[in-house]
Amino acid sequence: MAGARKPAEPAGRVSTAKPSRVEAAAWLMFSAGGMVTALLVPVLMLLFGVLFPLGVLTPPDHAGFAALLSHQLVRILLLGLCVLALLHWAHRFRYTLFDGLQLDRTRTAINVLCYAAVLAGSVWAAVVLFA
Amino acid sequence: MPDTITLQVARYRPESESAPTLQEYEVPLREEWAVLDGLNYVKDHLDGTLSFRWSCRMGICGSCGMTVNGDPALTCGTFLTDYAPGPVRVEPLANFPVIRDLVVEIDDFLHKLPEVKPWLVRDDDGGVDDVEFLQTPEQLDAYKQYSMCINCMLCYSACPVYGIEPDFLGPAAIALAQRYNLAPATSAHQRLDVLATDAGVWACTYVGECTRACPKGVDPAGAIQRYKLTAAARTLLPWGKR
Amino acid sequence: MTYHQPVPLLWWTRRRSYVVFVLRELSSVAVAWFVVHFLLLVTAVHRGPGAYQEFLDWSARPLILVVNLVALAFVVLHAVTWFNLAPKALVVRVQGQQVPPRMIAAGHFGAWFVVSAIVAWVLVVML
Ligand code: SF4
Ligand code: FES
């Protein structure tokens, strides 16, 4: 990477840049997703990923759970949780690739792939939740 | 306490070598000696060809920043005894091109600083001469911490994002922008074009290392994080515009 | 000629705080895995009681259980680091006085506890 580094550019370069509304939106969604997932995901992961499967706590019985999941408001809230969680993932993950693996040159491709995955996941979530 | 300590100093002599090498010097270990005193001892008594920058010797000029045992530090405020029995590795600040030995090229940083307009910018063109800008102690507190920066560039050296993306405006420049954004007499949106960009706050992933490295308690990471919220509101909300 | 100091490809293995940073960023993968696991659960519930039980049994298999335990550790890391950083972006003033950052973080942790308790109560007690 030594030689790849650009020399300092003369003053005036930065001020020709434009505020990025796309990055602003991506960050805002990342933050919203970070907040709702931090509040909700640990307890859901603990219950459905560990305690219910192991039988430490009795899982909700099917009838009641299915009824809860068919409630319109619950569906909308869960869809919101899934979409925001995916948007949170996409933003963090692409920057981890840019910086952590120094994949700066494939920025556009990584962006497209990550947000395409968000779109696919969101459609899947909508189909599953509103089935 | 032993009475000497070994300094392993990075040497780079561009006229004769293509990459830096480490050279060892034995210097007196004294209670009150900082790493900088050790380097000055080398320069005065052992090897006059060693190059490094320093000036104030009291943590205020910001010119003596180097990498000491892997950490960015002001060498005038870092004591040899803390590293006893040694050895102490002294290298130039990471992420900057090395000119010679411990001297790095700071042009990039010097170009970035004025980009953020580090002065009071007002919407009305009211002359500064005929108005008084009053501020309350609370208003001063809101930005005072950011005004403590001494431009030592330790934060740039600690920031992996700056190392990977040299275009990144960087911690100190953004903290300095916030110092003027938060001053009551100024209008903050003037710096939006520089700060709310891919190479501005959006490049930052909050590693937080700049704040840990800062010898002056400036908290650049906090400044950047806070401006992200401002930038998002101003670029996305229709009423946030100006 | 100036010498350009190279950044090693895996620079973040060089320092503890960098490792913690990368782990924090990788917690997003656990968040994505949660969405996948959760949607599979909802699919199973919609298919009927048999499929629901099957899904719970599948989740109890050692491999899936380990994945979920690791994911749990990561989402807890995400939550803790997230709430600790919240006061950095959020500066709240009440009657001209800045609310201390510790209070803001504490508020977030409190909200986390309340939300978790409500969710657990609904799923364990009510259903
Ligand atoms: S913010 Fe701190 S570390 Fe960065 S240049 Fe200023 S004083 Fe140095
Ligand atoms: S010599 Fe001035 S800050 Fe160290």
Coordinates of C-alpha atoms and ligand atoms in Angstrom, one line a residue:
Chain A
M1 CA 0.0 0.0 0.0
A2 CA 3.0 2.2 0.5
G3 CA 3.3 3.6 -3.0
A4 CA -0.5 3.8 -3.6
R5 CA -0.8 6.6 -1.2
K6 CA -1.7 9.9 -2.9
P7 CA 0.4 12.9 -2.1
A8 CA -1.2 15.9 -0.4
E9 CA -3.3 17.8 -2.8
P10 CA -3.2 21.6 -2.9
A11 CA -5.7 23.6 -0.9
G12 CA -9.1 24.0 -2.4
R13 CA -9.8 20.4 -3.3
V14 CA -12.1 19.6 -0.4
S15 CA -14.3 22.7 -0.9
T16 CA -15.2 21.5 -4.4
A17 CA -16.9 18.5 -2.9
K18 CA -20.6 18.3 -2.5
P19 CA -22.6 17.4 0.6
S20 CA -23.6 13.8 0.2
R21 CA -27.3 13.2 0.8
V22 CA -27.0 9.5 0.0
E23 CA -24.4 9.0 2.7
A24 CA -26.4 11.1 5.1
A25 CA -29.5 9.0 4.5
A26 CA -27.4 5.8 4.8
W27 CA -26.0 6.9 8.1
L28 CA -29.4 8.0 9.5
M29 CA -30.9 4.6 8.6
F30 CA -27.9 2.9 10.1
S31 CA -28.4 4.9 13.3
A32 CA -32.2 4.2 13.5
G33 CA -31.5 0.5 12.9
G34 CA -28.7 0.5 15.5
M35 CA -31.1 1.9 18.1
V36 CA -34.0 -0.4 17.5
T37 CA -31.8 -3.5 17.2
A38 CA -29.9 -2.6 20.3
L39 CA -33.1 -2.3 22.2
L40 CA -34.9 -5.4 20.8
V41 CA -32.6 -7.9 19.3
P42 CA -30.7 -9.1 22.4
V43 CA -33.8 -10.2 24.2
L44 CA -35.3 -11.8 21.0
M45 CA -32.1 -13.6 20.2
L46 CA -31.8 -14.8 23.8
L47 CA -35.4 -16.1 23.9
F48 CA -35.8 -17.6 20.4
G49 CA -32.2 -18.5 19.8
V50 CA -31.3 -20.0 23.1
L51 CA -33.9 -20.3 25.9
F52 CA -37.0 -21.5 23.9
P53 CA -35.2 -24.1 21.8
L54 CA -33.4 -25.5 24.9
G55 CA -36.7 -25.6 26.7
V56 CA -35.3 -23.5 29.6
L57 CA -38.5 -21.4 29.2
T58 CA -41.7 -22.7 27.7
P59 CA -42.0 -21.3 24.1
P60 CA -45.2 -19.4 23.4
D61 CA -47.9 -21.8 22.3
H62 CA -48.6 -21.9 18.6
A63 CA -52.2 -20.6 18.6
G64 CA -51.4 -17.5 20.7
F65 CA -48.2 -16.8 18.8
A66 CA -49.9 -17.1 15.4
A67 CA -52.6 -14.8 16.5
L68 CA -50.1 -12.2 17.7
L69 CA -48.2 -12.4 14.4
S70 CA -51.4 -11.9 12.4
H71 CA -52.1 -8.6 14.1
Q72 CA -51.7 -5.8 11.5
L73 CA -49.8 -3.5 13.8
V74 CA -47.4 -6.2 15.0
R75 CA -46.7 -7.1 11.4
I76 CA -45.9 -3.5 10.5
L77 CA -43.6 -3.1 13.5
L78 CA -41.8 -6.3 12.8
L79 CA -41.3 -5.3 9.2
G80 CA -39.9 -2.0 10.4
L81 CA -37.5 -3.9 12.7
C82 CA -36.3 -6.2 9.9
V83 CA -35.8 -3.5 7.4
L84 CA -34.0 -1.2 9.8
A85 CA -31.9 -4.1 11.1
L86 CA -30.8 -4.9 7.5
L87 CA -30.1 -1.2 6.7
H88 CA -28.0 -1.1 9.9
W89 CA -26.1 -4.2 8.8
A90 CA -25.5 -2.9 5.2
H91 CA -23.9 0.4 6.3
R92 CA -21.6 -1.1 9.0
F93 CA -20.6 -4.1 6.9
R94 CA -19.6 -2.2 3.8
Y95 CA -17.4 0.2 5.9
T96 CA -15.9 -2.8 7.6
L97 CA -14.9 -4.1 4.2
F98 CA -13.6 -0.7 2.9
D99 CA -11.4 -0.1 6.0
G100 CA -10.9 -3.5 7.6
L101 CA -9.8 -5.2 4.4
Q102 CA -8.8 -2.0 2.5
L103 CA -11.2 -2.8 -0.3
D104 CA -11.5 0.9 -1.1
R105 CA -11.3 0.4 -4.8
T106 CA -14.3 -1.8 -5.0
R107 CA -16.5 0.6 -3.2
T108 CA -19.2 0.9 -5.7
A109 CA -19.6 -2.9 -6.2
I110 CA -19.7 -3.4 -2.4
N111 CA -22.3 -0.7 -2.0
V112 CA -24.5 -2.2 -4.7
L113 CA -24.2 -5.7 -3.3
C114 CA -25.0 -4.7 0.3
Y115 CA -28.0 -2.6 -0.5
A116 CA -29.3 -5.2 -3.1
A117 CA -29.2 -7.6 -0.2
V118 CA -31.2 -5.2 2.0
L119 CA -33.8 -4.9 -0.8
A120 CA -34.0 -8.7 -1.2
G121 CA -34.2 -9.2 2.6
S122 CA -36.9 -6.6 2.9
V123 CA -39.1 -8.1 0.2
W124 CA -38.6 -11.5 1.9
A125 CA -39.6 -10.0 5.3
A126 CA -42.7 -8.4 3.8
V127 CA -43.7 -11.7 2.1
V128 CA -43.2 -13.7 5.2
L129 CA -44.8 -11.3 7.7
F130 CA -47.9 -10.5 5.6
A131 CA -48.4 -14.1 4.3
Chain B
M1 CA 16.7 2.1 38.9
P2 CA 19.4 1.5 36.2
D3 CA 21.1 4.7 35.2
T4 CA 20.7 4.3 31.4
I5 CA 18.0 3.2 29.0
T6 CA 18.2 2.2 25.3
L7 CA 16.4 4.2 22.7
Q8 CA 15.6 2.4 19.4
V9 CA 15.3 5.3 17.1
A10 CA 13.9 5.1 13.5
R11 CA 16.4 6.5 11.1
Y12 CA 15.6 7.4 7.5
R13 CA 18.2 9.1 5.3
P14 CA 16.6 9.4 1.9
E15 CA 20.0 10.1 0.2
S16 CA 21.3 6.7 1.2
E17 CA 18.4 4.3 2.1
S18 CA 15.0 3.5 0.7
A19 CA 13.3 2.5 3.9
P20 CA 13.8 3.4 7.6
T21 CA 16.0 1.4 9.9
L22 CA 16.2 1.3 13.7
Q23 CA 19.3 2.6 15.4
E24 CA 20.1 2.1 19.1
Y25 CA 21.4 4.7 21.5
E26 CA 22.2 4.4 25.2
V27 CA 21.0 7.5 27.1
P28 CA 20.9 8.5 30.8
L29 CA 17.7 7.5 32.6
R30 CA 16.8 10.4 34.8
E31 CA 13.6 10.8 36.8
E32 CA 12.7 14.1 35.2
W33 CA 13.7 13.2 31.6
A34 CA 11.1 13.0 28.9
V35 CA 11.7 11.0 25.7
L36 CA 12.5 14.3 24.0
D37 CA 15.3 14.9 26.5
G38 CA 16.7 11.5 25.5
L39 CA 16.6 12.5 21.9
N40 CA 18.3 15.8 22.6
Y41 CA 21.0 13.9 24.5
V42 CA 21.6 11.8 21.4
K43 CA 21.7 14.9 19.2
D44 CA 24.1 16.8 21.5
H45 CA 26.4 14.0 22.6
L46 CA 26.1 10.9 20.5
D47 CA 24.9 11.6 16.9
G48 CA 24.4 15.1 15.6
T49 CA 22.8 13.8 12.4
L50 CA 19.6 12.7 14.1
S51 CA 16.6 14.9 12.9
F52 CA 13.5 15.6 14.9
R53 CA 11.1 18.5 15.6
W54 CA 10.5 20.1 18.9
S55 CA 10.1 23.6 20.3
C56 CA 8.3 24.4 23.5
R57 CA 9.0 21.3 25.7
M58 CA 5.8 22.0 27.6
G59 CA 3.1 20.3 25.6
I60 CA 1.8 23.4 23.9
C61 CA 3.5 23.8 20.5
G62 CA 2.4 20.4 19.2
S63 CA 5.6 19.8 17.2
C64 CA 7.2 16.9 19.0
G65 CA 4.6 14.2 18.3
M66 CA 6.2 10.8 17.5
T67 CA 5.3 7.2 17.9
V68 CA 6.6 5.9 21.2
N69 CA 6.5 2.1 21.6
G70 CA 3.7 2.0 19.1
D71 CA 1.6 4.8 20.5
P72 CA 1.3 8.3 19.2
A73 CA 2.6 10.7 21.9
L74 CA 4.1 14.1 22.6
T75 CA 7.7 13.2 23.4
C76 CA 8.1 16.2 25.7
G77 CA 5.3 14.9 27.9
T78 CA 6.2 11.2 27.9
F79 CA 8.7 10.2 30.5
L80 CA 11.5 7.7 30.1
T81 CA 11.0 6.2 33.5
D82 CA 7.6 5.0 32.4
Y83 CA 9.3 2.7 30.0
A84 CA 12.1 1.5 32.2
P85 CA 14.0 -0.8 31.9
G86 CA 13.4 -0.2 28.2
P87 CA 14.2 -0.3 25.3
V88 CA 12.0 2.5 24.1
R89 CA 11.2 2.5 20.4
V90 CA 10.8 6.0 18.9
E91 CA 9.4 6.3 15.4
P92 CA 7.9 9.0 13.3
L93 CA 4.1 9.7 13.5
A94 CA 2.3 6.9 11.6
N95 CA 0.1 7.8 8.6
F96 CA 2.4 10.6 7.5
P97 CA 5.1 10.5 4.8
V98 CA 8.6 10.6 6.4
I99 CA 11.0 13.3 5.2
R100 CA 14.0 12.3 7.4
D101 CA 14.4 10.3 10.6
L102 CA 11.6 11.4 12.9
V103 CA 10.4 14.4 10.8
V104 CA 7.2 13.9 8.9
E105 CA 5.6 15.9 6.1
I106 CA 2.6 17.9 7.4
D107 CA 1.5 19.6 4.2
D108 CA -1.7 17.5 3.9
F109 CA -2.8 18.6 7.4
L110 CA -1.9 22.2 6.7
H111 CA -4.0 22.2 3.6
K112 CA -7.0 20.7 5.3
L113 CA -7.1 23.1 8.3
P114 CA -8.2 26.2 6.4
E115 CA -10.7 24.2 4.4
V116 CA -13.1 24.2 7.4
K117 CA -13.0 28.0 7.7
P118 CA -11.6 28.1 11.2
W119 CA -12.9 31.6 12.0
L120 CA -16.2 33.3 12.7
V121 CA -18.4 33.2 9.7
R122 CA -21.6 35.3 9.8
D123 CA -24.6 35.4 7.5
D124 CA -25.1 39.2 7.9
D125 CA -22.1 41.1 6.8
G126 CA -22.1 43.2 10.0
G127 CA -18.6 44.4 10.6
V128 CA -16.8 42.7 13.4
D129 CA -15.3 46.0 14.5
D130 CA -18.5 47.7 15.5
V131 CA -20.4 44.9 17.3
E132 CA -19.7 43.0 20.5
F133 CA -20.4 39.3 20.4
L134 CA -21.5 38.5 23.9
Q135 CA -21.6 34.9 25.1
T136 CA -22.7 33.2 28.3
P137 CA -20.4 30.8 30.2
E138 CA -22.7 27.9 29.0
Q139 CA -22.2 29.0 25.4
L140 CA -18.5 29.0 25.9
D141 CA -18.6 25.6 27.6
A142 CA -20.3 24.1 24.5
Y143 CA -17.1 24.5 22.4
K144 CA -14.3 25.4 24.7
Q145 CA -12.9 21.8 24.7
Y146 CA -12.5 21.9 20.9
S147 CA -10.6 25.1 21.1
M148 CA -7.8 23.4 23.1
C149 CA -6.3 21.7 20.0
I150 CA -2.6 22.3 19.5
N151 CA -2.4 20.8 16.0
C152 CA -0.1 18.0 17.1
M153 CA -1.6 15.6 14.6
L154 CA -1.5 12.7 17.1
C155 CA -5.1 12.0 16.3
Y156 CA -4.4 11.7 12.5
S157 CA -1.6 9.3 13.4
A158 CA -4.0 7.2 15.5
C159 CA -6.8 7.2 13.0
P160 CA -6.8 4.1 10.8
V161 CA -9.3 5.7 8.4
Y162 CA -6.9 8.5 7.7
G163 CA -4.2 5.9 7.1
I164 CA -6.3 4.1 4.5
E165 CA -8.1 7.1 3.0
P166 CA -5.7 10.0 3.0
D167 CA -8.5 12.3 1.6
F168 CA -10.3 12.1 4.9
L169 CA -10.6 15.5 6.4
G170 CA -9.6 14.0 9.7
P171 CA -10.2 14.4 13.5
A172 CA -8.6 17.7 14.3
A173 CA -9.9 19.6 11.3
I174 CA -13.5 18.5 12.1
A175 CA -13.1 19.3 15.8
L176 CA -11.9 22.7 14.8
A177 CA -14.9 23.2 12.6
Q178 CA -17.1 22.3 15.5
R179 CA -15.3 24.8 17.6
Y180 CA -16.6 27.5 15.3
N181 CA -19.9 25.9 14.4
L182 CA -20.9 25.9 18.1
A183 CA -19.7 29.4 18.8
P184 CA -22.8 31.6 19.3
A185 CA -21.7 34.4 16.9
T186 CA -21.3 32.1 13.9
S187 CA -23.5 30.4 11.3
A188 CA -22.8 26.7 11.2
H189 CA -24.2 25.8 7.8
Q190 CA -21.3 27.6 6.1
R191 CA -19.1 24.6 6.6
L192 CA -21.6 22.0 5.5
D193 CA -20.1 21.7 2.0
V194 CA -16.8 20.6 3.5
L195 CA -18.0 18.6 6.4
A196 CA -21.0 16.7 5.1
T197 CA -19.1 14.9 2.4
D198 CA -17.7 11.4 1.7
A199 CA -14.3 12.7 2.7
G200 CA -15.7 14.6 5.6
V201 CA -17.7 13.2 8.6
W202 CA -19.2 10.3 6.5
A203 CA -15.7 8.7 6.2
C204 CA -15.6 8.3 10.0
T205 CA -16.6 4.9 11.4
Y206 CA -16.0 6.0 15.1
V207 CA -13.0 4.0 15.9
G208 CA -12.6 6.4 18.7
E209 CA -8.8 6.2 18.7
C210 CA -8.3 9.9 18.0
T211 CA -9.9 10.8 21.3
R212 CA -7.7 8.3 23.2
A213 CA -4.6 9.7 21.5
C214 CA -5.3 13.4 22.1
P215 CA -3.1 14.9 24.8
K216 CA -5.4 17.9 25.2
G217 CA -8.8 16.3 25.9
V218 CA -10.3 17.6 22.7
D219 CA -12.5 14.5 21.9
P220 CA -12.5 14.8 18.1
A221 CA -14.5 11.6 17.8
G222 CA -17.3 13.1 19.8
A223 CA -17.1 16.2 17.7
I224 CA -17.5 14.2 14.5
Q225 CA -20.3 12.0 15.9
R226 CA -22.2 15.1 16.9
Y227 CA -21.8 16.7 13.5
K228 CA -23.1 13.6 11.8
L229 CA -26.5 14.3 13.3
T230 CA -26.3 18.0 12.3
A231 CA -25.2 17.1 8.8
A232 CA -28.0 14.5 8.3
A233 CA -30.6 17.0 9.5
R234 CA -29.3 19.8 7.4
T235 CA -28.9 17.8 4.2
L236 CA -32.1 15.7 4.5
L237 CA -34.7 17.7 6.2
P238 CA -36.3 20.3 3.9
W239 CA -36.5 22.8 6.8
G240 CA -32.9 22.1 7.9
K241 CA -31.4 23.6 4.8
R242 CA -30.2 27.0 5.9
Chain C
M1 CA 12.1 11.3 -1.6
T2 CA 9.7 11.0 1.3
Y3 CA 9.0 7.5 2.7
H4 CA 5.4 6.5 2.8
Q5 CA 4.7 4.4 5.8
P6 CA 2.7 1.3 4.8
V7 CA -0.6 0.4 6.5
P8 CA -0.6 -3.4 7.0
L9 CA -3.6 -5.1 5.3
L10 CA -4.8 -6.4 8.7
W11 CA -3.9 -3.3 10.6
W12 CA -6.6 -3.9 13.2
T13 CA -4.9 -6.9 14.6
R14 CA -2.1 -4.7 15.9
R15 CA -3.9 -3.1 18.8
R16 CA -6.5 -4.2 21.3
S17 CA -8.7 -1.2 20.8
Y18 CA -8.7 -1.8 17.0
V19 CA -9.7 -5.5 17.5
V20 CA -12.6 -4.4 19.7
F21 CA -13.6 -1.9 17.1
V22 CA -13.6 -4.5 14.3
L23 CA -15.6 -6.9 16.5
R24 CA -18.1 -4.1 17.2
E25 CA -18.5 -3.5 13.5
L26 CA -18.9 -7.2 12.8
S27 CA -21.8 -7.3 15.3
S28 CA -23.8 -6.1 12.3
V29 CA -23.4 -9.6 10.8
A30 CA -25.1 -11.0 13.9
V31 CA -27.9 -8.5 13.5
A32 CA -28.4 -9.7 9.9
W33 CA -28.4 -13.3 11.1
F34 CA -31.0 -12.5 13.6
V35 CA -33.3 -11.2 10.8
V36 CA -32.8 -14.5 8.9
H37 CA -33.4 -16.7 11.9
F38 CA -36.4 -14.6 12.9
L39 CA -38.0 -14.7 9.5
L40 CA -37.5 -18.5 9.4
L41 CA -39.3 -18.7 12.7
V42 CA -42.3 -16.6 11.4
T43 CA -42.4 -18.8 8.3
A44 CA -42.6 -21.9 10.5
V45 CA -45.3 -20.4 12.7
H46 CA -47.4 -19.6 9.6
R47 CA -47.1 -23.2 8.4
G48 CA -48.7 -24.6 11.5
P49 CA -47.9 -26.1 15.0
G50 CA -45.9 -29.0 13.5
A51 CA -43.6 -26.8 11.6
Y52 CA -43.2 -24.4 14.6
Q53 CA -42.1 -27.3 16.8
E54 CA -39.8 -28.6 14.1
F55 CA -38.2 -25.1 13.9
L56 CA -37.6 -25.0 17.6
D57 CA -36.0 -28.5 17.4
W58 CA -33.8 -27.4 14.5
S59 CA -32.7 -24.4 16.6
A60 CA -31.8 -26.7 19.4
R61 CA -29.3 -28.6 17.3
P62 CA -25.7 -27.9 18.5
L63 CA -24.5 -26.1 15.4
I64 CA -27.5 -23.7 15.2
L65 CA -27.3 -23.3 19.0
V66 CA -23.6 -22.3 18.8
V67 CA -24.3 -19.9 16.0
N68 CA -27.1 -18.3 18.0
L69 CA -25.0 -18.1 21.2
V70 CA -22.2 -16.4 19.2
A71 CA -24.8 -14.1 17.6
L72 CA -26.2 -13.3 21.1
A73 CA -22.8 -12.3 22.4
F74 CA -22.3 -10.0 19.4
V75 CA -25.7 -8.3 19.6
V76 CA -25.1 -7.7 23.3
L77 CA -21.7 -6.2 22.4
H78 CA -23.6 -4.1 19.9
A79 CA -26.1 -2.9 22.4
V80 CA -23.6 -2.0 25.1
T81 CA -21.3 -0.1 22.7
W82 CA -24.2 1.6 21.1
F83 CA -25.7 2.9 24.3
N84 CA -22.2 3.9 25.6
L85 CA -21.7 6.0 22.4
A86 CA -25.2 7.5 22.4
P87 CA -24.3 10.6 24.4
K88 CA -21.6 11.4 21.9
A89 CA -24.0 12.2 19.1
L90 CA -26.8 13.3 21.4
V91 CA -26.3 16.5 23.4
V92 CA -29.4 17.3 25.3
R93 CA -30.0 20.6 27.1
V94 CA -32.6 21.0 29.8
Q95 CA -33.2 24.6 30.9
G96 CA -29.9 25.7 29.4
Q97 CA -27.9 23.1 31.3
Q98 CA -26.3 20.2 29.4
V99 CA -27.5 16.8 30.6
P100 CA -24.4 14.9 31.8
P101 CA -23.3 12.2 29.2
R102 CA -23.5 9.6 31.9
M103 CA -27.2 10.3 32.5
I104 CA -27.9 10.0 28.8
A105 CA -26.2 6.6 28.6
A106 CA -28.0 5.5 31.8
G107 CA -31.3 6.5 30.2
H108 CA -30.5 4.3 27.2
F109 CA -29.6 1.3 29.4
G110 CA -32.8 1.8 31.4
A111 CA -34.8 1.9 28.2
W112 CA -33.0 -1.3 27.1
F113 CA -34.0 -3.0 30.3
V114 CA -37.6 -1.9 30.2
V115 CA -38.1 -2.9 26.5
S116 CA -36.5 -6.3 27.1
A117 CA -38.7 -6.9 30.1
I118 CA -41.8 -6.1 28.2
V119 CA -40.9 -8.3 25.3
A120 CA -40.0 -11.2 27.6
W121 CA -43.2 -10.7 29.6
V122 CA -45.4 -10.8 26.4
L123 CA -43.6 -13.9 25.0
V124 CA -43.1 -15.9 28.2
V125 CA -46.0 -14.9 30.5
M126 CA -48.8 -13.7 28.2
L127 CA -48.5 -16.3 25.4
Ligands
SF4_1 S1 -7.3 17.2 18.4 FE1 -5.9 16.6 20.0 S2 -4.6 15.0 19.0 FE2 -5.7 16.1 17.3 S3 -4.2 17.7 16.7 FE3 -5.6 18.6 18.2 S4 -4.5 18.4 20.2 FE4 -3.5 17.0 18.7
FES2 S1 7.9 20.3 22.3 FE1 6.1 21.5 22.1 S2 4.5 20.1 22.5 FE2 6.3 18.9 22.8

